[in-house]
GROMACS .gro file of C-alpha atoms in nm:
model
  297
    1UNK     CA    1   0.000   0.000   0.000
    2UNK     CA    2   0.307   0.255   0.090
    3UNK     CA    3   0.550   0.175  -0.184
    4UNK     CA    4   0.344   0.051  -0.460
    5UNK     CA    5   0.271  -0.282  -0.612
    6UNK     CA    6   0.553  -0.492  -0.767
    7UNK     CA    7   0.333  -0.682  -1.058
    8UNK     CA    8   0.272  -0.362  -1.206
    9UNK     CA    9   0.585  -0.145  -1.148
   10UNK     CA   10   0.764  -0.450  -1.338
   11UNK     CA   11   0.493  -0.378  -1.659
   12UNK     CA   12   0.534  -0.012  -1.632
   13UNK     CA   13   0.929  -0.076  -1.644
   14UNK     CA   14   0.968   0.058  -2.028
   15UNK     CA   15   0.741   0.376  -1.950
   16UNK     CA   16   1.004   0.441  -1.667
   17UNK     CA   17   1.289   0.429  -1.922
   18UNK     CA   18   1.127   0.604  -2.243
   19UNK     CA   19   1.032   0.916  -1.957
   20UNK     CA   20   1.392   0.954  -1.797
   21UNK     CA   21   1.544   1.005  -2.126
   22UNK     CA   22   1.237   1.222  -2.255
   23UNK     CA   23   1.258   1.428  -1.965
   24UNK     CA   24   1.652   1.432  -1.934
   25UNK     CA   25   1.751   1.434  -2.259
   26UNK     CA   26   2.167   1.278  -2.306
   27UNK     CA   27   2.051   0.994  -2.015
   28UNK     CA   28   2.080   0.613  -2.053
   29UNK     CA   29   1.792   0.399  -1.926
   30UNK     CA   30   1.770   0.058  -2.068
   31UNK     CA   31   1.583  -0.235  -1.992
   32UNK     CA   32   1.671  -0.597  -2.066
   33UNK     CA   33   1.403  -0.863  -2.076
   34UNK     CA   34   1.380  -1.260  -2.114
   35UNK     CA   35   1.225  -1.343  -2.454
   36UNK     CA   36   1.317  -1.748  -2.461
   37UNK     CA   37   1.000  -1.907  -2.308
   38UNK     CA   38   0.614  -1.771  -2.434
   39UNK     CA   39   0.477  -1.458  -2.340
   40UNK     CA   40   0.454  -1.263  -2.103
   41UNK     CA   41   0.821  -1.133  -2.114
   42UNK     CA   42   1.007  -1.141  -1.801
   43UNK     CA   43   1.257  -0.858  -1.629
   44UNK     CA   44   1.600  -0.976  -1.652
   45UNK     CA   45   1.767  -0.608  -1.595
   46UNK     CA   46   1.721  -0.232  -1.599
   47UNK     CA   47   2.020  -0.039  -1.634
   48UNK     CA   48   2.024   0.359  -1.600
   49UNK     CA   49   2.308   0.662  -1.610
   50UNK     CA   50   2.173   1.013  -1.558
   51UNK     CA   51   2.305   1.286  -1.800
   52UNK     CA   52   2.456   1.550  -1.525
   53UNK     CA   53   2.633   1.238  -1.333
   54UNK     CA   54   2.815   1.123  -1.659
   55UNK     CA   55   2.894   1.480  -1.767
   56UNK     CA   56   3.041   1.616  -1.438
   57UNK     CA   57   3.195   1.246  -1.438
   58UNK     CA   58   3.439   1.372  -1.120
   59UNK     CA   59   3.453   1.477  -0.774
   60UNK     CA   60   3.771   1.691  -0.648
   61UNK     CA   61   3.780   1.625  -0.301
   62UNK     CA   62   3.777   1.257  -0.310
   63UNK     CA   63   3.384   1.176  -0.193
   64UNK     CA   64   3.173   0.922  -0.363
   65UNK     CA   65   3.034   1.001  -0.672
   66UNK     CA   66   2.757   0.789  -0.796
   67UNK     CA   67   2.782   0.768  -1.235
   68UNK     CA   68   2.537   0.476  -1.265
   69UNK     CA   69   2.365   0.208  -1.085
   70UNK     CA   70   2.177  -0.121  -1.241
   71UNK     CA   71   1.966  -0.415  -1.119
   72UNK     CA   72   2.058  -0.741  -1.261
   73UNK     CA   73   1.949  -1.117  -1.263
   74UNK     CA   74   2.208  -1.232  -1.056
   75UNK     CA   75   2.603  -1.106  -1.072
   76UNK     CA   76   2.808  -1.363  -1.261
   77UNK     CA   77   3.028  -1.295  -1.582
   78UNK     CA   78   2.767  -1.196  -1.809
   79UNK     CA   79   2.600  -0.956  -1.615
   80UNK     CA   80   2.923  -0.710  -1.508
   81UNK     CA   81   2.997  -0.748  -1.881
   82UNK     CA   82   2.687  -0.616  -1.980
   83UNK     CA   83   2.678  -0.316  -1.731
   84UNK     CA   84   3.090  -0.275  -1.786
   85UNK     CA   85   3.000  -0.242  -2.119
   86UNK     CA   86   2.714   0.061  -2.102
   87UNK     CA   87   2.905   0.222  -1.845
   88UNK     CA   88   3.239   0.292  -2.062
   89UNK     CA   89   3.027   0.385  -2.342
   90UNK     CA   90   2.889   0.667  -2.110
   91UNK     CA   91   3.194   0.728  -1.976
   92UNK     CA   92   3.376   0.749  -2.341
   93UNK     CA   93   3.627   0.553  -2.178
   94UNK     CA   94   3.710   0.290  -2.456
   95UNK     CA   95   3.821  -0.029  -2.286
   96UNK     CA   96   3.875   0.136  -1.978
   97UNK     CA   97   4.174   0.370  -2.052
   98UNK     CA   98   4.250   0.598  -1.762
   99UNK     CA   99   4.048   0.450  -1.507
  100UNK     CA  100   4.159   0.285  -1.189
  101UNK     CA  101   3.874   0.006  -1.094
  102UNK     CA  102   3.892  -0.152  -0.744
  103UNK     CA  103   3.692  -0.460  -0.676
  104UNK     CA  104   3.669  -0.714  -0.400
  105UNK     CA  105   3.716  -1.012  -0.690
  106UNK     CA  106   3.340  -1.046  -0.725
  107UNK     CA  107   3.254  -1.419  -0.916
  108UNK     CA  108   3.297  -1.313  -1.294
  109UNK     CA  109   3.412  -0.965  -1.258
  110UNK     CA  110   3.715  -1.004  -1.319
  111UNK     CA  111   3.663  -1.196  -1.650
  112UNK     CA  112   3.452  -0.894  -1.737
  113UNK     CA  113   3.725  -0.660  -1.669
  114UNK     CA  114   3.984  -0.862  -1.892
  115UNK     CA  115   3.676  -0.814  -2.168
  116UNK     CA  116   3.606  -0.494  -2.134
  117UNK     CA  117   3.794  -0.287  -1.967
  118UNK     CA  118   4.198  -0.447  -2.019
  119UNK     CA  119   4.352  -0.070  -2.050
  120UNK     CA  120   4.221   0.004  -1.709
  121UNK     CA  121   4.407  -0.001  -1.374
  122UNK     CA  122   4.286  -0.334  -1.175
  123UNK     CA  123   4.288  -0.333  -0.771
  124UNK     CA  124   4.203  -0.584  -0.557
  125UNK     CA  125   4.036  -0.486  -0.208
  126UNK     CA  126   4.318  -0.545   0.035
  127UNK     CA  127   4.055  -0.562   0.297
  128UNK     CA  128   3.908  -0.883   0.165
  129UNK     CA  129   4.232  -1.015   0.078
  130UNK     CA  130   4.349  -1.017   0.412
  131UNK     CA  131   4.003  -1.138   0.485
  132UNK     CA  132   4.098  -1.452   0.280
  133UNK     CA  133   4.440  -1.457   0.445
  134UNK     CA  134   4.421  -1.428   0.796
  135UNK     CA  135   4.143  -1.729   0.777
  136UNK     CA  136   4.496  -1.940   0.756
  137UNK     CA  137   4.757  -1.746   0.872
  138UNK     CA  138   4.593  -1.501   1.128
  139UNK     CA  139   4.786  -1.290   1.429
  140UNK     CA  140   4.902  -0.972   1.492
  141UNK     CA  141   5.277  -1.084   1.321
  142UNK     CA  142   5.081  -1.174   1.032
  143UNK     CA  143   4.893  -0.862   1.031
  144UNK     CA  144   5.111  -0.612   1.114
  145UNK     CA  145   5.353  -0.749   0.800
  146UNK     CA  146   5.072  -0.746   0.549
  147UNK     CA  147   4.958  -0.398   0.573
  148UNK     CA  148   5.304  -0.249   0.583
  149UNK     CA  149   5.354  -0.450   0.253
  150UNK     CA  150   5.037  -0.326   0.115
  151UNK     CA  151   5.128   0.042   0.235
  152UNK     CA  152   5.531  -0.036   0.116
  153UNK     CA  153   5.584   0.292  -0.127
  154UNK     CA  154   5.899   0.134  -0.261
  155UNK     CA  155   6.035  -0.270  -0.387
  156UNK     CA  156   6.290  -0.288  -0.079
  157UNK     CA  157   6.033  -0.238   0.167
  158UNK     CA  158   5.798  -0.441   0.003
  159UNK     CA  159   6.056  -0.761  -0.012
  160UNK     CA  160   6.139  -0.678   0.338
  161UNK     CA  161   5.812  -0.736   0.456
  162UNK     CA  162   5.736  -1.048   0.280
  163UNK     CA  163   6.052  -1.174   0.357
  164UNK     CA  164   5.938  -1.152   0.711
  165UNK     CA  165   5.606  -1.287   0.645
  166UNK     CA  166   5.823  -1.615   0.439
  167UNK     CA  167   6.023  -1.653   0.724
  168UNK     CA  168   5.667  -1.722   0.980
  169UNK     CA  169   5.537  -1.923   0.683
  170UNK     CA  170   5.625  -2.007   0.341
  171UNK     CA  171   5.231  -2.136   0.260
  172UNK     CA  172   5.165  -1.751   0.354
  173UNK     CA  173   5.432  -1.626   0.163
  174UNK     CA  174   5.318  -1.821  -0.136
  175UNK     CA  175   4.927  -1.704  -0.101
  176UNK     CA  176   5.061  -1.354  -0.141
  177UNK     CA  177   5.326  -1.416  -0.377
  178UNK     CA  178   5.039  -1.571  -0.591
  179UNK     CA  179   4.856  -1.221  -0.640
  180UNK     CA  180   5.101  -0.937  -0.897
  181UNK     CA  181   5.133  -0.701  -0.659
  182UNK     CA  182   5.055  -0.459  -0.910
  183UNK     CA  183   4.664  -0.529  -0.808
  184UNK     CA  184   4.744  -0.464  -0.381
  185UNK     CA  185   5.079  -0.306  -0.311
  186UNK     CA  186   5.142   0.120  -0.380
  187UNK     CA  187   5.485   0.059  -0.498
  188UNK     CA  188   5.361  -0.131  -0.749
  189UNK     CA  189   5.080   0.084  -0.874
  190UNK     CA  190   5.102   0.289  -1.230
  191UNK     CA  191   5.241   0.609  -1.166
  192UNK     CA  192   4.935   0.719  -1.447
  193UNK     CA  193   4.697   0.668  -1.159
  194UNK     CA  194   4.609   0.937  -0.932
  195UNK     CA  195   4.477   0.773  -0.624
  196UNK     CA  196   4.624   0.519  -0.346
  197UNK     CA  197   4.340   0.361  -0.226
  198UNK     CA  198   4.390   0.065  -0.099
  199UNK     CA  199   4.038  -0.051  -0.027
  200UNK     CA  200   3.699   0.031  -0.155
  201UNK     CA  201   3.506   0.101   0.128
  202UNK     CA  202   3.333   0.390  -0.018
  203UNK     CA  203   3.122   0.123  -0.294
  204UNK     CA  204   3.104  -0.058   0.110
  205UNK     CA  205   2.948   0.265   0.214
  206UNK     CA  206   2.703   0.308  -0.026
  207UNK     CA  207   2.619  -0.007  -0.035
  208UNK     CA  208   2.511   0.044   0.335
  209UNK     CA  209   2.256   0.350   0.196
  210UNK     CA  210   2.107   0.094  -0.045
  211UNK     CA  211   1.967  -0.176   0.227
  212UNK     CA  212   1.683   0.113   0.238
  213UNK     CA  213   1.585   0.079  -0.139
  214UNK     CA  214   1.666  -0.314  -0.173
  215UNK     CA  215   1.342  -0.433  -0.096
  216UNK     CA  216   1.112  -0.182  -0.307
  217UNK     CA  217   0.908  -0.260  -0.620
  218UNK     CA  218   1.179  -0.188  -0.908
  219UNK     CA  219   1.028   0.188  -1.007
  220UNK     CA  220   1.007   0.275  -0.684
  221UNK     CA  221   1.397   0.137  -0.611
  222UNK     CA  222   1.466   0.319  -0.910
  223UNK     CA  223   1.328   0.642  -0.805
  224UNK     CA  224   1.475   0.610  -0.458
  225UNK     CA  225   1.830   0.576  -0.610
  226UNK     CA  226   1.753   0.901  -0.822
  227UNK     CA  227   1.612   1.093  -0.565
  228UNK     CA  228   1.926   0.997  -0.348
  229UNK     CA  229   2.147   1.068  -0.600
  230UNK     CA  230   1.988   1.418  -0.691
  231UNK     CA  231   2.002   1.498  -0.326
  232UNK     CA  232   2.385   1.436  -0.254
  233UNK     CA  233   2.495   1.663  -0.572
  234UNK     CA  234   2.282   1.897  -0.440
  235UNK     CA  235   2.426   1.933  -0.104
  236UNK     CA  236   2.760   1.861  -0.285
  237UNK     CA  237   2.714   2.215  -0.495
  238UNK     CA  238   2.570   2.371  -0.170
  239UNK     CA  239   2.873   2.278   0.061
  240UNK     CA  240   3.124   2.452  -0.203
  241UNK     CA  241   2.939   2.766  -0.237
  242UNK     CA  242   3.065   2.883   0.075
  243UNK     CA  243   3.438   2.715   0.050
  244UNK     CA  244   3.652   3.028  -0.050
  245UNK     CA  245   4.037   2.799  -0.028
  246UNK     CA  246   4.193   2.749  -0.388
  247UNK     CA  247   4.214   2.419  -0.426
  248UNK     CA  248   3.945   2.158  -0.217
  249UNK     CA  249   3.941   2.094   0.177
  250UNK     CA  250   4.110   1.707   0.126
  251UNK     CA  251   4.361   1.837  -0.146
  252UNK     CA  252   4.471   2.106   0.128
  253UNK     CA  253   4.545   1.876   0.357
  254UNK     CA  254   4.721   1.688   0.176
  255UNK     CA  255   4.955   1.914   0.037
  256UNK     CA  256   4.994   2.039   0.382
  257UNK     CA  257   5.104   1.667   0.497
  258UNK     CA  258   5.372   1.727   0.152
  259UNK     CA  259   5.478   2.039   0.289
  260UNK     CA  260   5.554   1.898   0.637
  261UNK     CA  261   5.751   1.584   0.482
  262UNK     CA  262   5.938   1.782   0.249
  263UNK     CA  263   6.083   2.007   0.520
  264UNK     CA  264   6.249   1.695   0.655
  265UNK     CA  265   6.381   1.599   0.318
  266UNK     CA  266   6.742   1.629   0.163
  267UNK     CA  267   6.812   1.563  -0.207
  268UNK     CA  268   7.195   1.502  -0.355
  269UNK     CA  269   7.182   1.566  -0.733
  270UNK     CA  270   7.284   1.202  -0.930
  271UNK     CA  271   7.212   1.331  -1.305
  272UNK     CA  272   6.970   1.491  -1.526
  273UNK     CA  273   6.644   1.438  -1.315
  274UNK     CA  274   6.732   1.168  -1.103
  275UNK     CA  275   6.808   1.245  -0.744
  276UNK     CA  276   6.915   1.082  -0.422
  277UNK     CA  277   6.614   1.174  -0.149
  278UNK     CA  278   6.689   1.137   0.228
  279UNK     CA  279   6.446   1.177   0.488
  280UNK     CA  280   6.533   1.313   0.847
  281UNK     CA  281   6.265   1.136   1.044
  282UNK     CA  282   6.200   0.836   0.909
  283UNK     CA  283   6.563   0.766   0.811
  284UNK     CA  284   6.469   0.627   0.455
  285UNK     CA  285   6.664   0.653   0.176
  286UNK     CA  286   6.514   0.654  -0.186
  287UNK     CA  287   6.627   0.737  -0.553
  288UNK     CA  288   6.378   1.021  -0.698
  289UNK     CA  289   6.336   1.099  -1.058
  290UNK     CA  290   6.157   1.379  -1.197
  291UNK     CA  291   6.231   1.739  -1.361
  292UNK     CA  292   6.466   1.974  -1.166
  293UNK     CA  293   6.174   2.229  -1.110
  294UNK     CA  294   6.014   1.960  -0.956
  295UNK     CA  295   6.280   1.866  -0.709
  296UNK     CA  296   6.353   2.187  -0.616
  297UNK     CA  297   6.023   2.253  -0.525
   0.00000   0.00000   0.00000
């Protein structure tokens, strides 16, 4: 009686579509349906990207920023392929070039990714994998070594740490060993990327706002999501109105952590645009390359 009833949101579902892009002209709504057995057809999925969240297709001080959203059969291979698919076209991000994707290793996803997106920068939640890991090797010894690999900004650090880890266990060091650290550790990431995040708790965290919306009648989910969504750039845009700093409030700090490492830094010139970089207070020692404007600064 509050929310509607299911039967006939589900035959309204094309309506829904044909009026978000009639009435927001540049958006993507489509809707999938099962046409192997005799009619009537049934939902399979409903897939939908707003124009204004693919155009402004960025956020500058790092919050979540919802592009599109989609409600599938059930998440397997096919599925992620499908939505990966619709979301680079809206993104004009041809098979994923310039993106940095982070995923917990959902079943099929990562097939999908190697389909559709194999230009893009792959992750792997450390959280779950240490979720995996500590189900066999668990402890503080253990734990302690694993995020200082995952955090390790440079090869010798990272070898250090699994060297320690080989030394407690070499099934351990072997489970790690097993995953290209390219997908888990910083100092293995693409210096094209610019973000270090390790873990993607902010899908986990709006994930959390969606428990409210699961259970609806699919228009009514739909509209929920929009609503939402709507809402949060809204407040978004109202927040910055009154910000008057030059850059955005995470950026700032940020450069203001920089600013307090670099004051403990000395640099040796090698040659052209490589340096030798020591720092004061954490006693590390590092090889720096880059133009001399840059080191100087």
């Amino acid at each position: 009686m509050i929310y509607g009833d299911g039967d006939y949101e589900y035959g309204r579902v094309w309506e829904y579509a044909a009026a978000l892009t009639k009435y927001n002209p540049g958006s993507t709504a489509i809707v999938v349906v099962d046409n192997d057995e005799n009619p009537p057809s049934l939902f399979q999925r409903m897939y939908v990207c707003l124009k204004a969240c693919k155009r402004f297709f960025m956020d500058p001080n790092n919050n979540i920023y919802p592009v599109a959203w989609a409600v599938v059969e059930v998440e397997n291979r096919e599925s992620w392929t499908w939505f990966l698919s619709l979301l680079m076209e809206d993104l004009e991000k041809e098979d994923g070039a310039g993106l940095t994707i982070i995923s917990d290793r959902q079943k099929g996803l990562l097939e999908a990714f190697n389909i559709v997106t194999p230009k893009a920068e792959i992750r792997f939640c450390v959280r779950h994998i240490w979720a995996n890991f500590k189900q066999q090797f668990s402890g503080p010894v253990y734990k302690e070594a694993f995020w200082k690999a995952c955090r390790a900004t440079s090869i010798a650090e990272f070898n250090r740490e699994l060297e320690g880890i080989k030394f407690l266990s070499t099934k351990a060091h072997a489970y790690l060993t097993s995953i290209p650290a390219k997908h888990w550790s910083r100092h293995a990431f693409s210096t094209t990327s610019k973000t270090n995040f390790l873990m993607n708790n902010m899908c986990e965290s709006f994930n959390v706002v969606l428990k409210e919306a699961r259970d609806k009648p699919i228009i009514t989910l739909m509209e929920w999501i929009r609503r939402y969504v709507m809402k949060r750039h809204y407040e978004e845009r109202v927040g910055v109105v009154g910000y008057e700093g030059r850059v955005m409030p995470l950026v700032t700090k940020y450069l203001q952590w920089a600013d307090d490492e670099c004051r403990l830094c000395s640099f040796v010139h090698s040659i052209s645009g490589e340096y030798e970089v020591t720092h004061r207070g954490l006693k590390k020692l590092c090889i720096w390359k880059g133009v001399n404007a840059l080191a100087k600064t």
